[in-house]
Short mmCIF file of C-alpha atoms in Angstrom, two decimals:
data_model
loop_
_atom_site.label_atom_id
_atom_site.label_comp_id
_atom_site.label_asym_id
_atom_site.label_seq_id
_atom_site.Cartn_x
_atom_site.Cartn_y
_atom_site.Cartn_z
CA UNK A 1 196.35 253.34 123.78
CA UNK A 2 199.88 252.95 122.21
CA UNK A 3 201.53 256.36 120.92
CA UNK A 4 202.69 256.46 117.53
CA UNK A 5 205.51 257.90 118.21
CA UNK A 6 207.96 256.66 120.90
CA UNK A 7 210.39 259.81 120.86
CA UNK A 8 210.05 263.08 119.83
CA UNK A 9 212.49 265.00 119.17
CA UNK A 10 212.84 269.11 120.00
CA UNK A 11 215.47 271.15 118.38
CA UNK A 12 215.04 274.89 118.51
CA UNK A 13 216.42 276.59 115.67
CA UNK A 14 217.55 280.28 115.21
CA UNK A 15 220.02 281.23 112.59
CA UNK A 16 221.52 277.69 112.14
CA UNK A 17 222.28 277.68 108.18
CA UNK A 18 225.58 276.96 108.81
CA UNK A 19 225.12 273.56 110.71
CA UNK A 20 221.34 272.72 110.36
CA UNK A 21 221.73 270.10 108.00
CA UNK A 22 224.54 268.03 109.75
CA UNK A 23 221.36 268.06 112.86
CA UNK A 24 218.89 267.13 110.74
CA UNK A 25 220.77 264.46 108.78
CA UNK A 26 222.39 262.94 112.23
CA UNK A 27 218.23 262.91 113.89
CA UNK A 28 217.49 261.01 110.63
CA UNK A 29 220.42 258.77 110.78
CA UNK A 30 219.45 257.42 113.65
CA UNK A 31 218.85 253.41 114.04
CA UNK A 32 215.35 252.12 115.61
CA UNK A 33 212.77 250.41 115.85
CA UNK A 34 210.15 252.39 116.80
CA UNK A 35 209.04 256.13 115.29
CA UNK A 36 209.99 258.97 116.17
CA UNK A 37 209.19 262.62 115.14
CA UNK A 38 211.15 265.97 114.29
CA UNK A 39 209.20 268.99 116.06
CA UNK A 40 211.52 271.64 114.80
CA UNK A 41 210.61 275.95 116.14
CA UNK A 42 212.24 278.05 114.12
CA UNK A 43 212.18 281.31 116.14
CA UNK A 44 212.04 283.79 113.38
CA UNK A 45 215.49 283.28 111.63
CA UNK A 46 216.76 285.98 109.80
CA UNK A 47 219.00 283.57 107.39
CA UNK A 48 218.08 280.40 105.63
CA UNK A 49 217.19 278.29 108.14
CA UNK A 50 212.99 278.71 107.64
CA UNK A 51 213.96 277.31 103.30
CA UNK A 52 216.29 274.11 105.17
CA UNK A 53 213.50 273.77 107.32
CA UNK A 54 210.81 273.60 104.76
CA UNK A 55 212.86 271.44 101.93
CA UNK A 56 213.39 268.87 105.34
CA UNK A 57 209.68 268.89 106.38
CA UNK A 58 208.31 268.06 102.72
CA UNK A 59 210.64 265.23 102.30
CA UNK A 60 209.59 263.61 105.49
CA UNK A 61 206.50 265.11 106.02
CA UNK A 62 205.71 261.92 108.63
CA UNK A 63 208.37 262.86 110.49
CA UNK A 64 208.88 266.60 110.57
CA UNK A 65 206.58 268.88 112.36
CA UNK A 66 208.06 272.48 112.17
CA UNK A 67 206.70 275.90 114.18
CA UNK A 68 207.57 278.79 112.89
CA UNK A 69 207.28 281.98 114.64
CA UNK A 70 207.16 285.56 112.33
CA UNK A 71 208.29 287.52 115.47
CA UNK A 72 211.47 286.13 117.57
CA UNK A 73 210.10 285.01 120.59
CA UNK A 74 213.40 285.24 122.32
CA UNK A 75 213.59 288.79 122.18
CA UNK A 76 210.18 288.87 124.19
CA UNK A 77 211.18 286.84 126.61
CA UNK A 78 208.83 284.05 125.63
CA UNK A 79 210.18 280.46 125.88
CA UNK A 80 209.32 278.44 122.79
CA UNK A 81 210.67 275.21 123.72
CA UNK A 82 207.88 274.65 127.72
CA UNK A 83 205.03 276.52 125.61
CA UNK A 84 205.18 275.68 122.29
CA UNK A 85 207.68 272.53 121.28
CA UNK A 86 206.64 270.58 124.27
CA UNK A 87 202.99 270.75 124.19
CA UNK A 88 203.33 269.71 119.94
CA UNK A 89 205.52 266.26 120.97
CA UNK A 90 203.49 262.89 120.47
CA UNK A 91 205.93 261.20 121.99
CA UNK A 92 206.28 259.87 124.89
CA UNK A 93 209.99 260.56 125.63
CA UNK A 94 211.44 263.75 124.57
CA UNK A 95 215.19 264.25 123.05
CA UNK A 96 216.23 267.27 122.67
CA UNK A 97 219.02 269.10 119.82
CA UNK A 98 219.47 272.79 119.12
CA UNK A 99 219.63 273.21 115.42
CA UNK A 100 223.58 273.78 115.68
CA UNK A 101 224.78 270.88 117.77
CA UNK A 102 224.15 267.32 116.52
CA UNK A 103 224.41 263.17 117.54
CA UNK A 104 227.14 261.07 116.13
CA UNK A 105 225.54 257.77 116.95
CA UNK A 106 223.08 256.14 115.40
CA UNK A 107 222.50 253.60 118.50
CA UNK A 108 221.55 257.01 120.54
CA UNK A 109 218.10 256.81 120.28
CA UNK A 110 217.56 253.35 120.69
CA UNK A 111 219.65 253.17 123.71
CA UNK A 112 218.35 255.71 125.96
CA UNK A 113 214.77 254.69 124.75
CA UNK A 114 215.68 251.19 126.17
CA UNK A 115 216.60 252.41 129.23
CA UNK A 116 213.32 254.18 130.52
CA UNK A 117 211.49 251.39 129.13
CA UNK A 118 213.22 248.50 131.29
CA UNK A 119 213.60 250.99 134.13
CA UNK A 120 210.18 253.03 135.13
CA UNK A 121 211.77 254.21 138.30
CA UNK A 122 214.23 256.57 136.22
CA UNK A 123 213.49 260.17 134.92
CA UNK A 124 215.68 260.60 132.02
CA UNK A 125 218.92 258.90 130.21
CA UNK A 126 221.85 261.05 129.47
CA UNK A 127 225.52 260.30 127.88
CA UNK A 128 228.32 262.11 127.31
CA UNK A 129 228.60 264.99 124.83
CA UNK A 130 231.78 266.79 122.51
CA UNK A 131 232.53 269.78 123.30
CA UNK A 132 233.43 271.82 119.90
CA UNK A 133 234.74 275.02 119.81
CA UNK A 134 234.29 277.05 117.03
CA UNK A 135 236.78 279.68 117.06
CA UNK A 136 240.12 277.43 117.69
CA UNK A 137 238.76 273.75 116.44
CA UNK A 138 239.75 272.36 119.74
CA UNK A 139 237.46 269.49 121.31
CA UNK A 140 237.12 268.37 124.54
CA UNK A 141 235.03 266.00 126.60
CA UNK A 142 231.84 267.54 128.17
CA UNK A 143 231.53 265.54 131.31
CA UNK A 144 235.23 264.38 132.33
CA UNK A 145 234.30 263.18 136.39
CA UNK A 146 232.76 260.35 135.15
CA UNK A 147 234.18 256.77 134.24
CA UNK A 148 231.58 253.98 132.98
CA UNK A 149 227.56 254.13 133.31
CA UNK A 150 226.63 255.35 136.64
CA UNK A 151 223.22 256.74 137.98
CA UNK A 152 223.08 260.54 138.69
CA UNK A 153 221.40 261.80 141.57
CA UNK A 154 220.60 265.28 142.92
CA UNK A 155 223.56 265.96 144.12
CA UNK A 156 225.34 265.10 141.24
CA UNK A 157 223.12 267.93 139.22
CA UNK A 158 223.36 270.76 141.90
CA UNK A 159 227.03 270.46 142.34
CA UNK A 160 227.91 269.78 138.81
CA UNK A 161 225.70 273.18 137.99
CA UNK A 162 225.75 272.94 133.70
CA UNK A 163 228.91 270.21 133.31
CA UNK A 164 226.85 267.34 134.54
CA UNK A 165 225.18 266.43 131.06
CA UNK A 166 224.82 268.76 127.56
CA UNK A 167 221.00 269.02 126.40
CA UNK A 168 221.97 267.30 123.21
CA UNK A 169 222.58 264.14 125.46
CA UNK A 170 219.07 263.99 126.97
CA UNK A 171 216.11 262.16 126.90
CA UNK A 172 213.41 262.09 129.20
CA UNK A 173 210.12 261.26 130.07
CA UNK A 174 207.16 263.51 128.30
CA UNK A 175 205.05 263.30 131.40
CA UNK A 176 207.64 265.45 133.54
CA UNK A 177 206.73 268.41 131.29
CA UNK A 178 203.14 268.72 132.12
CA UNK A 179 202.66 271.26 135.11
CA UNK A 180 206.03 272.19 134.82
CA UNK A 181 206.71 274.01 138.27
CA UNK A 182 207.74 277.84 138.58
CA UNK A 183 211.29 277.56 138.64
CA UNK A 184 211.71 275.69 135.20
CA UNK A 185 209.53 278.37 133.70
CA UNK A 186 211.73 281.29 135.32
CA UNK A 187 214.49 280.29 134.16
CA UNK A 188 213.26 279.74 130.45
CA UNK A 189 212.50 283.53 130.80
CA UNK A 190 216.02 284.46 130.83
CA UNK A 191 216.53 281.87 128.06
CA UNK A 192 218.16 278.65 130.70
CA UNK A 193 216.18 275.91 130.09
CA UNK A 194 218.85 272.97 130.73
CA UNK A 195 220.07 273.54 134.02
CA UNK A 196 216.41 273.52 135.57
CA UNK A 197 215.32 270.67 133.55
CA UNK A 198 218.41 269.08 134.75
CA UNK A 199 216.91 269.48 138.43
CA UNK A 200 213.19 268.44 137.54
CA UNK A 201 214.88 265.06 136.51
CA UNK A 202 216.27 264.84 139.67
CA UNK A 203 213.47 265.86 141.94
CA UNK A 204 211.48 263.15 139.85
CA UNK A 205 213.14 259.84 139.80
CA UNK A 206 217.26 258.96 139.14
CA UNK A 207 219.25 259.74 136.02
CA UNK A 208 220.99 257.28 133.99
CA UNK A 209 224.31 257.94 132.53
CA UNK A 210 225.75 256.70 129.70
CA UNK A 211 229.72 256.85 129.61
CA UNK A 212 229.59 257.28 125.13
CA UNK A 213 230.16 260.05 123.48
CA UNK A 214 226.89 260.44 121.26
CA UNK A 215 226.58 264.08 120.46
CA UNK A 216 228.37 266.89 119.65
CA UNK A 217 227.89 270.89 121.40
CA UNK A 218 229.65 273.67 119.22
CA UNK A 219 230.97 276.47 121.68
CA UNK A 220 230.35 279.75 120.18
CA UNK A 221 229.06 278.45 116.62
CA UNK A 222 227.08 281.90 115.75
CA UNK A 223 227.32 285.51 117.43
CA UNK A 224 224.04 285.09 119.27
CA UNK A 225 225.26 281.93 120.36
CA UNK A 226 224.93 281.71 124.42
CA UNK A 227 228.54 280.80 124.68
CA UNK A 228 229.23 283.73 122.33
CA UNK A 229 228.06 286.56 124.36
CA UNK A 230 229.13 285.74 127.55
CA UNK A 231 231.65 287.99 127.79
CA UNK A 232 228.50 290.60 127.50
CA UNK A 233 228.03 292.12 131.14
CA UNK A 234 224.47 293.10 130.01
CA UNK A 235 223.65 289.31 128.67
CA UNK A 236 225.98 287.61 131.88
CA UNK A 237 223.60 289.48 134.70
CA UNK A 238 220.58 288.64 132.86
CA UNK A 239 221.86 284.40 132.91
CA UNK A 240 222.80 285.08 136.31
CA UNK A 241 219.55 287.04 137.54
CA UNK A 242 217.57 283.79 135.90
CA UNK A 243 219.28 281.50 137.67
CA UNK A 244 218.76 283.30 140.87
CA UNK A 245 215.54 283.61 140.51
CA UNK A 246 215.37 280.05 139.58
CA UNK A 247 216.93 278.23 142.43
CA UNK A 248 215.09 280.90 144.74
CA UNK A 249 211.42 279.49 143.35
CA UNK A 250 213.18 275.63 143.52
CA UNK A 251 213.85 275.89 147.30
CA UNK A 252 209.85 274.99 148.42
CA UNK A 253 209.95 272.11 146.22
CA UNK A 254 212.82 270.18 148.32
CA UNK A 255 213.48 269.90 151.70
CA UNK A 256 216.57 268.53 154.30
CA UNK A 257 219.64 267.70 152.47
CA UNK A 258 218.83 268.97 149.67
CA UNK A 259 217.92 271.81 150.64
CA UNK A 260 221.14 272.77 152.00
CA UNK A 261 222.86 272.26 148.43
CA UNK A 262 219.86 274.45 147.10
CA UNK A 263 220.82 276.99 149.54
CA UNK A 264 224.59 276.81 148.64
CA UNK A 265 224.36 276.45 145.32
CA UNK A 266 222.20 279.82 145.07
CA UNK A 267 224.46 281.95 147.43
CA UNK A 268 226.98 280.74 144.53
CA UNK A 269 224.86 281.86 142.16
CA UNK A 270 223.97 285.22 143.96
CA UNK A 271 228.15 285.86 143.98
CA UNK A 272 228.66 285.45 140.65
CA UNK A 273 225.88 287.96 140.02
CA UNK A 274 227.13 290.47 142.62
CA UNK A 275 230.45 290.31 140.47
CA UNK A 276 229.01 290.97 136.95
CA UNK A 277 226.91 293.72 138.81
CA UNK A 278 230.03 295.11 140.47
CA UNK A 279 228.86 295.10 143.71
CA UNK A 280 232.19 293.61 144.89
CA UNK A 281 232.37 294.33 148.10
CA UNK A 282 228.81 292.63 149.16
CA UNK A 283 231.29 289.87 147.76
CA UNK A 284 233.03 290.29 151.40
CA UNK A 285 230.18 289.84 153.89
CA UNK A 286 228.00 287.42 155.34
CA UNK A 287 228.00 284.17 153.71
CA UNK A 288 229.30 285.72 150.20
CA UNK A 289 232.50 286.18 152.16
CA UNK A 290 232.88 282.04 152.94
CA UNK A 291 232.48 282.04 149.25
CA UNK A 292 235.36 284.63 148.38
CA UNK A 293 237.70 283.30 150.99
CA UNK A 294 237.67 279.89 149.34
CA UNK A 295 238.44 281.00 145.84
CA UNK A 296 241.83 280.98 144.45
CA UNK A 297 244.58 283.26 145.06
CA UNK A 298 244.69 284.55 141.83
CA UNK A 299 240.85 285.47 141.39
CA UNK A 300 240.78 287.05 145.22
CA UNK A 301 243.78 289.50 143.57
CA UNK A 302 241.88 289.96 140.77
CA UNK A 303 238.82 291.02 142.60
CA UNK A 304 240.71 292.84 145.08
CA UNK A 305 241.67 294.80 141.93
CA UNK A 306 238.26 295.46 140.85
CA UNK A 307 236.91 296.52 144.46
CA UNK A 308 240.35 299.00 145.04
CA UNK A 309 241.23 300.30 141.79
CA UNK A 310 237.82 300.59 139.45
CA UNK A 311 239.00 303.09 137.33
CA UNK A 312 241.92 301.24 136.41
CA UNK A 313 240.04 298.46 136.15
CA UNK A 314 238.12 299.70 133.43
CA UNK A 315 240.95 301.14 131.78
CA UNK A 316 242.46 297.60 131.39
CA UNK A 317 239.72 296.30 130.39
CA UNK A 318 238.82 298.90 127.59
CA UNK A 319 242.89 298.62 126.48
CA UNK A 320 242.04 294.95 126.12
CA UNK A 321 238.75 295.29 123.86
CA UNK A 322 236.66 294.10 126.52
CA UNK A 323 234.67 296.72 127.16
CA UNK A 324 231.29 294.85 126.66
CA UNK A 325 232.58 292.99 130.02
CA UNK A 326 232.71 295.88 132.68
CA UNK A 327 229.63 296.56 134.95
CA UNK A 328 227.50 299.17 133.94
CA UNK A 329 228.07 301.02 137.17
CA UNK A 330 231.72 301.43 136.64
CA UNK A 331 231.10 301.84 133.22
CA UNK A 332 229.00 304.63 133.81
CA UNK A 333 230.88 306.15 136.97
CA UNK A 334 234.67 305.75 135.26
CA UNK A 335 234.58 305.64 131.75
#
């Protein structure tokens, strides 16, 4: 039986005001012909968003299908986008958009939709995205390592980490959602959801990328924004501790080759999270120290810094009104 919609569209929404109709009007702008629908979760907004949400949903009422939530699910740790978005969409590809990025094509749609249906061996269809940033109104491209439509392949998303392709810029099979193993849903509990779906693509068939810039990510659009707090020690080890935990579960799902980049990529992962803890010198043993010795001069110094001289450490860092940034061992132990 044919769906009656061929995309649906997810954008998760909290505190967008600002930008949430430039999203809405760019979904709605785009150019195809088949349907598509707008589930929208609005995760208990504290601003206007709900009222832009509502005036949106009973102008297109066939196209619209909003969530709301009276409690923010974030705060609880419950992912909205695997449990509740996902299991609403009709369609059968799913594009994602949080409510403060948008697309600037209207071929997006069409193209990426055109894609998965000539190729049934592919997972998903991805382009390249615009990085915006808020505070300085610089721009810059997303992925840069890539030059004309290529395929992407598992390596390509475990090396490339979260610079491979922007969530605005996906689209992807609905049918890779159902079951969706452990390690997608760990990470979603620490509020990463691209990075793992990024991988399920890749376990699951080959990625398609499209070298045209058709969306737009804004870098620290809102104070809650992700890219906005990670200068946070508190919110950085929780990131990090997800994606632990997440490439820990991913490791019985592959085997061989891949692996070994699981396995590297994770150790990576486990480094980083040793240095928000401030447990720098685990940074300098075992396989951790492999990692150090091959990072550059200047950021050995600086953690040679850290690991000697913690007290002054944290006086530098106070003097510079980063203060959210130190560990909250040295915090507590110096300061």
């Amino acid at each position: 039986m044919e769906r009656e919609y061929k995309v649906s569209i997810i954008c998760a929404v909290f505190n967008h005001e600002k930008y949430l109709r430039q999203a809405f009007d760019s979904f709605l702008s785009q150019k195809t012909d088949f349907k598509y629908e707008i589930v929208v979760t609005d995760d208990a907004s504290t601003d206007t968003s709900r009222a832009i949400i509502r005036e949106y949903a009973e102008k297109y009422p066939d196209i619209f299908a909003p969530i709301y939530f009276d409690k923010n699910m974030y705060q609880q740790r419950i992912p909205v986008v695997p449990l509740y978005a996902i299991p609403a969409a009709r369609g059968e590809y799913l594009a994602f958009c949080e409510g403060d990025d948008y697309w600037t094509d209207p071929e997006k749609l069409q193209l990426q939709a055109d894609w998965l249906d000539a190729h049934p061996d592919y997972s998903a269809c991805v382009h390249n995205t615009m990085n915006y940033y808020c505070d300085t109104g610089t721009e810059q491209p997303y992925a840069a390592r890539y030059s004309g439509d290529c395929d992407l392949g598992f390596a390509d998303v475990v090396h490339g980490v979260g610079g491979v392709f922007h969530t605005s810029a996906v689209m992807a099979r609905a049918e890779l959602f159902r079951d969706m193993p452990e390690f997608c849903m760990v990470s979603e509990r620490h509020g990463v959801g691209d990075h793992p779906r990024a991988l399920l693509f890749a376990m699951r068939g080959k990625i398609r990328y499209i070298d045209r810039f058709m969306s737009v990510y804004r870098n620290n659009s809102t104070p809650t924004a992700w890219t906005s707090r990670l200068r946070e020690n508190a919110f950085l080890v929780d990131r990090l501790t997800g994606a632990v935990e997440m490439y820990r579960a991913a490791l019985p799902c592959v085997s061989g080759d891949e692996r070994k980049l699981l396995e590297h990529t994770l150790h990576e992962y486990e480094w980083e999270l040793m240095q928000a803890r401030g447990d720098y010198a685990d940074m300098k043993r075992g396989v951790y120290k492999e990692i150090t010795e091959e990072k550059p001069m200047s950021q050995r110094l600086w953690l040679d810094f850290k690991l000697h001289f913690p007290r002054a450490y944290c006086a530098y860092m106070k003097k510079r009104g980063r203060e959210s940034g130190i560990p909250e061992k040295l915090k507590n132990k110096y300061m």
